[in-house]
Short mmCIF file of C-alpha atoms in Angstrom, two decimals:
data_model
loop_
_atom_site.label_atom_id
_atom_site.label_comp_id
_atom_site.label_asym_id
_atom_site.label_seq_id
_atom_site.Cartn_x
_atom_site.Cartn_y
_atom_site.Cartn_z
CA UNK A 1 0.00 0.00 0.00
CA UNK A 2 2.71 2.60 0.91
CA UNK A 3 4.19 1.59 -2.47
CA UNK A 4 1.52 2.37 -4.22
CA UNK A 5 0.93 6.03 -2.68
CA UNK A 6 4.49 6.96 -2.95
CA UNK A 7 3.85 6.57 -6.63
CA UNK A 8 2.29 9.96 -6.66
CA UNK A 9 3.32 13.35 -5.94
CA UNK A 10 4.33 12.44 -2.80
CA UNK A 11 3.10 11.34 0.78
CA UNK A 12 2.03 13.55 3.59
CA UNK A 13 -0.31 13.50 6.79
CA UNK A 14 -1.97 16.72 8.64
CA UNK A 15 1.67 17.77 9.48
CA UNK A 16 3.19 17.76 6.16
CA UNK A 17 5.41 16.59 3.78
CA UNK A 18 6.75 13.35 4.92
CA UNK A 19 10.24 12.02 4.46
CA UNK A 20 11.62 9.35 3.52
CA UNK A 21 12.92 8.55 7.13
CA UNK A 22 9.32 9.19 8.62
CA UNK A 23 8.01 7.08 5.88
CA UNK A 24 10.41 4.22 7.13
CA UNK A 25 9.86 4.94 10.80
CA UNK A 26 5.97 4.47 9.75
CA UNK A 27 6.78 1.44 8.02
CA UNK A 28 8.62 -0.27 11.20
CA UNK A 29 5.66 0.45 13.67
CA UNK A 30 2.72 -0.91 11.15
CA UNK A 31 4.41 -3.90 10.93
CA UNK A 32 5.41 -4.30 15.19
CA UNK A 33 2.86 -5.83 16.93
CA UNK A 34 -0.73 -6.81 16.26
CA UNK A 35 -3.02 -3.73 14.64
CA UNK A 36 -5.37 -3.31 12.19
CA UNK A 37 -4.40 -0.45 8.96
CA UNK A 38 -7.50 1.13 7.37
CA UNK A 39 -7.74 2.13 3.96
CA UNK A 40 -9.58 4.33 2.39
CA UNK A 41 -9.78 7.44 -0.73
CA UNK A 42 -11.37 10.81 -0.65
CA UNK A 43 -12.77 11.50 -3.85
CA UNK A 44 -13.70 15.14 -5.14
CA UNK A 45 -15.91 16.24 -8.95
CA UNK A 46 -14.66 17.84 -11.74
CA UNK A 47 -15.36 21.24 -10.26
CA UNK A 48 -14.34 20.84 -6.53
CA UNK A 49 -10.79 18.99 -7.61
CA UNK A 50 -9.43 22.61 -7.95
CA UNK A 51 -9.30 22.55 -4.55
CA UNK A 52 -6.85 19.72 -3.61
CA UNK A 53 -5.14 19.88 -6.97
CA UNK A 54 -1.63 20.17 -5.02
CA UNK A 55 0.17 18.33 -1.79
CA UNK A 56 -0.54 22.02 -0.26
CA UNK A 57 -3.67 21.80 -0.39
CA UNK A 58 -4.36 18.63 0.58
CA UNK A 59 -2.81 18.85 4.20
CA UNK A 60 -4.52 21.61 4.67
CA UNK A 61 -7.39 19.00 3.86
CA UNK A 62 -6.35 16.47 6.45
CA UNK A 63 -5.50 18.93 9.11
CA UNK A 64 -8.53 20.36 9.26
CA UNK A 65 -10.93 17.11 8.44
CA UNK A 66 -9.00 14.01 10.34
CA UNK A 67 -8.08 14.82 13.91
CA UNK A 68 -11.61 15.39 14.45
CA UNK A 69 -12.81 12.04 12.19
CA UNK A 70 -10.33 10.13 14.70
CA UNK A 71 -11.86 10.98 18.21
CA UNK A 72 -15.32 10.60 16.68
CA UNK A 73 -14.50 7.37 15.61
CA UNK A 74 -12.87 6.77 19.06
CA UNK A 75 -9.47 6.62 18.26
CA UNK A 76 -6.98 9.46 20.28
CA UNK A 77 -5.36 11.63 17.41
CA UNK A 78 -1.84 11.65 18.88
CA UNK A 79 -1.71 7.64 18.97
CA UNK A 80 -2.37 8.43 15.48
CA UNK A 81 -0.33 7.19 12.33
CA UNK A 82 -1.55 8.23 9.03
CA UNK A 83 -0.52 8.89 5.31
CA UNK A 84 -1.99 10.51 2.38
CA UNK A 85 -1.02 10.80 -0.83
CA UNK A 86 -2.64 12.78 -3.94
CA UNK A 87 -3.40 11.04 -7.17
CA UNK A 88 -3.55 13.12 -10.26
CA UNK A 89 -4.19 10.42 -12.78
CA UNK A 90 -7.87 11.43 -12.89
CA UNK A 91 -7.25 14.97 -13.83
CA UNK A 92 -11.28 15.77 -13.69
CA UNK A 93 -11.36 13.70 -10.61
CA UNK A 94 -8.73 14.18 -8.09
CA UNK A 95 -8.33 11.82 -4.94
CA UNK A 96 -6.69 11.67 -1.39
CA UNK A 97 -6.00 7.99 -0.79
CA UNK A 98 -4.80 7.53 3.37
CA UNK A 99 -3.98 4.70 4.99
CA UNK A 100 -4.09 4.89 8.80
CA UNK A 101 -3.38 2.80 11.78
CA UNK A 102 -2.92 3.12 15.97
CA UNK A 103 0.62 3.18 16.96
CA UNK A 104 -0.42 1.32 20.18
CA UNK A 105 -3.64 -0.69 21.02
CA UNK A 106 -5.49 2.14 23.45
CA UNK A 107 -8.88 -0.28 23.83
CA UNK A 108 -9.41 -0.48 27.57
CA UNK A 109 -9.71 -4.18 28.40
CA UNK A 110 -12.24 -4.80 30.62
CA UNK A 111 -11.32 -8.11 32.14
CA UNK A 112 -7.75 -7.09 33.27
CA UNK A 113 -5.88 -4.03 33.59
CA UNK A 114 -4.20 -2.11 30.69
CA UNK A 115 -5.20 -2.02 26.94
CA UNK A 116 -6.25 -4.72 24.37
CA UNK A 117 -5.71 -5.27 20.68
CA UNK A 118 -8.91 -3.85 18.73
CA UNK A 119 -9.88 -7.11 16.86
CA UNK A 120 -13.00 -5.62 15.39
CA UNK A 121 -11.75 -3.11 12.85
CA UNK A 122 -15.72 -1.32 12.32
CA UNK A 123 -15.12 2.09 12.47
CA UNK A 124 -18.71 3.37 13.28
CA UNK A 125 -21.17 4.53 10.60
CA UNK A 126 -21.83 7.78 12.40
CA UNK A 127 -18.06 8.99 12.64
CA UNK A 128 -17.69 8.02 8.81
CA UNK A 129 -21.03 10.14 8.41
CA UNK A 130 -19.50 13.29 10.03
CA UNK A 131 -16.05 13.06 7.81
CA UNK A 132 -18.59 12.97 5.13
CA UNK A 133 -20.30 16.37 6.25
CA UNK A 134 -17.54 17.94 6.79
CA UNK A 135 -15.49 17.21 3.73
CA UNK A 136 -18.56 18.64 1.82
CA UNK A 137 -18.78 21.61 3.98
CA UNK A 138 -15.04 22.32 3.08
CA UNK A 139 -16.26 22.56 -0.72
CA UNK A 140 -18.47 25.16 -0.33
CA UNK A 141 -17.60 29.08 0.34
CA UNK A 142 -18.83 29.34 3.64
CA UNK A 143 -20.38 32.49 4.76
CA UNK A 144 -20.24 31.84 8.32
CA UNK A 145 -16.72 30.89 8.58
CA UNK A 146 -15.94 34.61 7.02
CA UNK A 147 -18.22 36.36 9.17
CA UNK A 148 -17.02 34.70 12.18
CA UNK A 149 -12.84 35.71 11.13
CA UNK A 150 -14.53 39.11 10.62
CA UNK A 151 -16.15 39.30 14.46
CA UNK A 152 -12.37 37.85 15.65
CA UNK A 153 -10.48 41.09 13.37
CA UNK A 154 -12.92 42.90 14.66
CA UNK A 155 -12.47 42.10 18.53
CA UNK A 156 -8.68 41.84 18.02
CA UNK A 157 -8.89 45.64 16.89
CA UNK A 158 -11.17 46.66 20.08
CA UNK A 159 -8.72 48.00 22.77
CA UNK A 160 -10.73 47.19 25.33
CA UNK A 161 -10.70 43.05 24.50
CA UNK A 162 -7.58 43.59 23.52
CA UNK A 163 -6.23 44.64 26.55
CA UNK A 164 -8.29 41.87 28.63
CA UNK A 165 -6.20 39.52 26.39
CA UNK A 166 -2.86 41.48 27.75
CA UNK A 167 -4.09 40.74 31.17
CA UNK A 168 -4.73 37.86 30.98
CA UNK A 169 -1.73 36.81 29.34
CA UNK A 170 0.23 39.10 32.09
CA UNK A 171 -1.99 36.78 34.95
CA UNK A 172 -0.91 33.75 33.32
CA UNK A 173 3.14 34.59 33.44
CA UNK A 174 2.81 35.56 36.76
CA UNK A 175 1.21 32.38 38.10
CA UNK A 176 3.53 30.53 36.04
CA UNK A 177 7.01 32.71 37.73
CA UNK A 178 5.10 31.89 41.41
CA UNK A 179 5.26 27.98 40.54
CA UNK A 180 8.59 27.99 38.97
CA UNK A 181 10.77 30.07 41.58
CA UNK A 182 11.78 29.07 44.91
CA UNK A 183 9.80 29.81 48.31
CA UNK A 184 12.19 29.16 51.04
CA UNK A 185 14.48 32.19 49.44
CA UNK A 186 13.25 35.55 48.12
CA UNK A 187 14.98 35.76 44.60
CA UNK A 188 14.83 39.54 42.86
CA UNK A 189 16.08 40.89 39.60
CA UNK A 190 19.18 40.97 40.11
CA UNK A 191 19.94 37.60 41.45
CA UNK A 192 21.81 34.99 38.93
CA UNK A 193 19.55 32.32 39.52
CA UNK A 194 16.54 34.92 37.57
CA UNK A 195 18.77 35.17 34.29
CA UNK A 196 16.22 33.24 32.61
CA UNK A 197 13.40 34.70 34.12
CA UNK A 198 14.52 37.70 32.79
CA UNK A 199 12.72 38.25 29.10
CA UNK A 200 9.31 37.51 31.12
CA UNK A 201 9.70 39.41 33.93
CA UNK A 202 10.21 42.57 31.33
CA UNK A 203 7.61 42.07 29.10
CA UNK A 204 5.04 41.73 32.26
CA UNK A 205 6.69 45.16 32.91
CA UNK A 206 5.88 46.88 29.25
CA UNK A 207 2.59 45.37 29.57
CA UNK A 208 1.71 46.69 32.98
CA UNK A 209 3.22 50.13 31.99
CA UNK A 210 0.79 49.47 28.15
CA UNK A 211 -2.09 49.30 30.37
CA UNK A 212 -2.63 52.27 31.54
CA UNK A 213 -2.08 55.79 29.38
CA UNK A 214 -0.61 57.63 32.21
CA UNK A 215 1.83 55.48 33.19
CA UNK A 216 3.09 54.63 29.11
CA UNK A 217 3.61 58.36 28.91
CA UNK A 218 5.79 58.76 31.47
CA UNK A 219 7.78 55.45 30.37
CA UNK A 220 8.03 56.84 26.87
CA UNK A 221 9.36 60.04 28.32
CA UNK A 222 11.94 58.37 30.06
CA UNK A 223 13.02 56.48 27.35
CA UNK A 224 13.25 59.55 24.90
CA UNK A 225 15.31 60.94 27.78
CA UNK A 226 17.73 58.03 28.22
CA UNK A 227 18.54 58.45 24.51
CA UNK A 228 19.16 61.98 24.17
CA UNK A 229 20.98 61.91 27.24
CA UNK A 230 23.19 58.87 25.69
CA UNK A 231 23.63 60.24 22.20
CA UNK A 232 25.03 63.13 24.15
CA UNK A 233 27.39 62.01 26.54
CA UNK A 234 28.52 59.76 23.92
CA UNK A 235 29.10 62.81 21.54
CA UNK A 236 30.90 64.86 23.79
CA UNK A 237 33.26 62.73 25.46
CA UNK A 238 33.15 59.93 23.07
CA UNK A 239 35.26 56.48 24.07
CA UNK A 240 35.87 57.86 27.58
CA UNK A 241 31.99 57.47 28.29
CA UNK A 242 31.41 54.62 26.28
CA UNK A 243 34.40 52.72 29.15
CA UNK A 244 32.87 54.12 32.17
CA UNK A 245 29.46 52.78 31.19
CA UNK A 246 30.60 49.15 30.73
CA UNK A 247 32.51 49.14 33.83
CA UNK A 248 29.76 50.11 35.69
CA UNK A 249 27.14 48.55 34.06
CA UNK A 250 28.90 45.18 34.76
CA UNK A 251 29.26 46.15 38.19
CA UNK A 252 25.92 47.17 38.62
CA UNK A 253 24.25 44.08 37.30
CA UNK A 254 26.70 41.82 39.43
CA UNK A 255 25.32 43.74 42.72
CA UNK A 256 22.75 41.67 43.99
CA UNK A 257 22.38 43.50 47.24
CA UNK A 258 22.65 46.49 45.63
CA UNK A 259 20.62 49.30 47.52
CA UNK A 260 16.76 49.93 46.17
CA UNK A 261 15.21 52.39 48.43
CA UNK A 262 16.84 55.70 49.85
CA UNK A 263 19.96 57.27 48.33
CA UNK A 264 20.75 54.06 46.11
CA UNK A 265 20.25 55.60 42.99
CA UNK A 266 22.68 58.13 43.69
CA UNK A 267 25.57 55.04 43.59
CA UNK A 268 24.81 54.89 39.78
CA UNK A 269 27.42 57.11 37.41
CA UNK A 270 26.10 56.55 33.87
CA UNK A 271 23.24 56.20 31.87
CA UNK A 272 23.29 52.66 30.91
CA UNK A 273 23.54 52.03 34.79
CA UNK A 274 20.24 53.94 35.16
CA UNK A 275 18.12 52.47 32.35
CA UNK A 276 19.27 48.70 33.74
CA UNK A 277 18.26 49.83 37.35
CA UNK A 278 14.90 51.14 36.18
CA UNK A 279 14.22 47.19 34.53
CA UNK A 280 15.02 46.18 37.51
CA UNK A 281 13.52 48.18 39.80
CA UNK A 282 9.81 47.31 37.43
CA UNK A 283 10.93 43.92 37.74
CA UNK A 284 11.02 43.77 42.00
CA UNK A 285 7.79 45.73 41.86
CA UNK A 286 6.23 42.35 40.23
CA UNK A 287 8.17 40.12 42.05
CA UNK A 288 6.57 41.58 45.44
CA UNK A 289 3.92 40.83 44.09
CA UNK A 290 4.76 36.98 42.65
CA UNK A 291 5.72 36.56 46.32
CA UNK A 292 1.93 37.40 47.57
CA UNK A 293 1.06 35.14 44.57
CA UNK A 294 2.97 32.01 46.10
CA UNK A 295 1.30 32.68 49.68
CA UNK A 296 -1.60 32.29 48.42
CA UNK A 297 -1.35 29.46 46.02
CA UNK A 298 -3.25 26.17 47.68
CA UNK A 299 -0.83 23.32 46.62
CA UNK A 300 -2.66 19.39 47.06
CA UNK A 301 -0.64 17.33 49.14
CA UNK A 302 1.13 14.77 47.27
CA UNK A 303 0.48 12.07 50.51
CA UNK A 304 -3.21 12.11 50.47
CA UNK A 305 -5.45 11.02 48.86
CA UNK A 306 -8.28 13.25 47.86
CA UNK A 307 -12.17 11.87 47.46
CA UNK A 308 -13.85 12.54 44.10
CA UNK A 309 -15.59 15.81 43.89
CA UNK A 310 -14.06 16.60 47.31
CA UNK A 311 -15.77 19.45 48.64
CA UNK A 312 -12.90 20.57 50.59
CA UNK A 313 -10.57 20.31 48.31
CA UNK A 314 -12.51 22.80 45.75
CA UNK A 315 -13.23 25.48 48.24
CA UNK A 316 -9.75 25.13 49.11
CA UNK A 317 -8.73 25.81 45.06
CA UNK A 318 -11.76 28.61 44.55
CA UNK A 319 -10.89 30.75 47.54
CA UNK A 320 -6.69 30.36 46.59
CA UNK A 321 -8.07 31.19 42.85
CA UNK A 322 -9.96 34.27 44.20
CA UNK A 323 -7.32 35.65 46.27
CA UNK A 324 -4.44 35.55 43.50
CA UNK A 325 -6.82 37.10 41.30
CA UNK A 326 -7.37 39.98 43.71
CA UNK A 327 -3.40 40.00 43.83
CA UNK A 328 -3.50 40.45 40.18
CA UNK A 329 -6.40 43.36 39.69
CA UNK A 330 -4.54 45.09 42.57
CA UNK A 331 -1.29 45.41 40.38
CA UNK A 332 -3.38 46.21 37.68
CA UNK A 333 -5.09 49.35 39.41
CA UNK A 334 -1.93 50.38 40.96
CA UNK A 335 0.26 50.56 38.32
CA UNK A 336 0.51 54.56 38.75
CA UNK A 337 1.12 54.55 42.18
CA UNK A 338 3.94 51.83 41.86
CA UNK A 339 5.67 52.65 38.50
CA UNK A 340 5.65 56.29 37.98
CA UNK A 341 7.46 57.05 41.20
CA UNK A 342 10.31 54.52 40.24
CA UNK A 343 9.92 56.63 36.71
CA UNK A 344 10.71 59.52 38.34
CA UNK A 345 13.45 58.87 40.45
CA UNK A 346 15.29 57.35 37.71
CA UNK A 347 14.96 60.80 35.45
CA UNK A 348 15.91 62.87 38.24
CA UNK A 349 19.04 60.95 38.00
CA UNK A 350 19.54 61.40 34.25
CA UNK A 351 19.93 65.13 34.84
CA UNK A 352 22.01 64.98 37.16
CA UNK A 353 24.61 62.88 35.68
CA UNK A 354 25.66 64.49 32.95
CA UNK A 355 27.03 67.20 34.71
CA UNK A 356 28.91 64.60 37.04
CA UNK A 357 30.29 62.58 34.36
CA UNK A 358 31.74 66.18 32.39
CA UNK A 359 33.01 67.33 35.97
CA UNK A 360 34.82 64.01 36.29
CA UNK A 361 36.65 64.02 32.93
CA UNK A 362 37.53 67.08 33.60
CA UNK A 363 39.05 66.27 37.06
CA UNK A 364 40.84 63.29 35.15
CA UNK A 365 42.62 65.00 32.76
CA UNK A 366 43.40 67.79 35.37
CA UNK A 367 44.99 64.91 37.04
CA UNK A 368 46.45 63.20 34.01
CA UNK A 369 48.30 66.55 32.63
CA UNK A 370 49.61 67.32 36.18
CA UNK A 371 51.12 63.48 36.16
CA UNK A 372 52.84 64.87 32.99
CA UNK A 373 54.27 67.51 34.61
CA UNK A 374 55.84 65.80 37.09
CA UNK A 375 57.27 63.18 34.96
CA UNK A 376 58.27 65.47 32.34
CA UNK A 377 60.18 67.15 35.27
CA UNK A 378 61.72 64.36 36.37
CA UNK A 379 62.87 63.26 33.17
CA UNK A 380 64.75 66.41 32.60
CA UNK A 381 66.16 66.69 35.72
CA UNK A 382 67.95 63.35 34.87
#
């Protein structure tokens, strides 16, 4: 059989193109163990061929019709093997034949535990009635299906479900971060172990700052100012600044218990220094908050054994559900009050530090000319 569909334009499933390796892995499980390989062709007219007249099209046949044709015919799709291949030598009547087959037997046996061999290879009338349905739906230009992609542009377009989705998405990181990081040690932005953490932990920050107008302008005003500031310093004293700000920068980022609160700020030199301890600063602001998240998380206990439907158990989940989600609309409410402050601070500093860093090169090469005084004096005296 898989002889006879490779002598087309080639065999595929809903994932595909296949290759000649997956074709042979294919081969070697059909033929280990007992199972039973179904056969079968879809068959299209003259005027509906046009539309699985390529391997293209085809899959996105299959991917779209079988998955479903599987668990109504009460197979699981990922214990799945199947392959299709297109047949062109009907030109006015182009066909899909498949061949399918389970990679393991996944029939409950009911006189002994584990799974049986399905004997009976009857795939039921009904499932074969659906694939039928559907396959003809597929054919025909379906209304509904546009006017339903047109209510999802249009939604996707709406700021306001647009933003739920952002908040959502921002809940879902969060609860994730609480489950992945430790709860016997407080771990913050700056802390090695986070390094990975890090791409998540800023883009819960821009979408926080995204969610409310107030708070984005002040962000993007920071932001403008942190590269004028830059293109500046960088202009005027050129590869001097450019060596301060890595030095510090690397120190700065290798600081973990490096001040937040108070004069800390005023530790920092240049403006890559800054614009790291802003992200970082953001960062703690959610961690606090991940922290209140993992208080309040209701964990089962791996030794017991819970009842079905126990009662207990799910006002145990609801109210630890309810509480995080509080956690959540609180950061969501306060994100004035918690980022614009930190906002703030961190421009003050801007403007301050140019005027430090010019007053410091200045004091340097003060310094460096009166070192070449003195050994210029020395040299002549010898």
């Amino acid at each position: 059989m898989l002889q006879y569909l490779q002598k087309s334009t080639g065999v595929f499933n809903q994932d595909g193109m296949l290759s000649k390796e997956q074709v042979k892995e294919i081969k070697h499980r059909a033929r280990d163990g007992e199972k039973n390989l179904w056969h079968g062709f879809i068959s299209f007219n003259e005027e509906d061929s046009r539309l699985i007249d390529t391997p293209e099209k085809c899959i996105a046949l299959v991917k779209k019709t079988f998955n479903q044709f599987f668990k109504d015919a009460g197979f699981e799709p990922d214990n799945m093997d199947l392959i299709c291949a297109l047949h062109l030598d009907r030109p006015k009547h182009l066909h899909i034949h498949y061949v399918f087959f389970e990679k393991e037997p996944k029939v409950k046996n009911k006189r002994a535990a584990g799974y049986i061999y399905r004997k009976k290879g009857k795939i039921p009338f009904e499932a074969i009635e659906k694939m039928t349905e559907r396959l003809n739906a597929y054919t025909i230009d379906d209304e509904l299906d546009k006017r339903r992609d047109a209510v999802i542009d249009a939604l996707q377009k709406d700021s306001a479900y647009s933003q739920a989705h952002i908040n959502d998405c921002v809940r879902k990181w969060m609860r994730e971060l609480a489950d992945e990081l430790p709860t016997d040690k407080p771990l913050w932005y700056a802390s090695k172990e986070m390094a990975k953490h890090l791409p998540t932990i800023d883009l819960i920050a821009e979408c926080l700052i995204d969610s409310n107008p107030k708070a984005m302008q002040e962000d993007e005003a920071f932001r403008k100012e942190v590269k004028d500031k830059k293109e500046c310093l960088q202009d005027k004293m050129g590869g001097w600044y450019n060596e301060h700000a890595e030095k510090e920068l690397h120190l700065v980022q290798n600081l973990e218990g490096y001040t937040e609160v108070g004069n800390g700020i005023k530790q920092l030199h240049t403006i890559e220094a800054v614009e790291w301890d802003y992200k970082r600063r953001l960062g703690n602001i959610e961690l606090r908050h991940v922290r209140e998240i993992q208080k309040e998380t209701f964990k089962r206990n791996p030794k017991r054994k819970y009842k079905t439907n126990d009662k207990t158990l799910k006002r145990s989940l609801t109210i630890s559900a309810r509480k995080i989600r509080g956690i959540t609309d609180g950061l969501f409410s306060s994100v004035v009050d918690l980022l614009i402050p930190e906002s703030e601070l961190c421009r003050n500093r801007l403007q301050e530090i140019e005027q430090e860093m010019e007053e410091q090169k200045q004091e340097e090469e003060k310094q460096n000319g009166q070192d070449d005084v003195s050994r210029s004096k020395y040299q002549w005296s010898k």
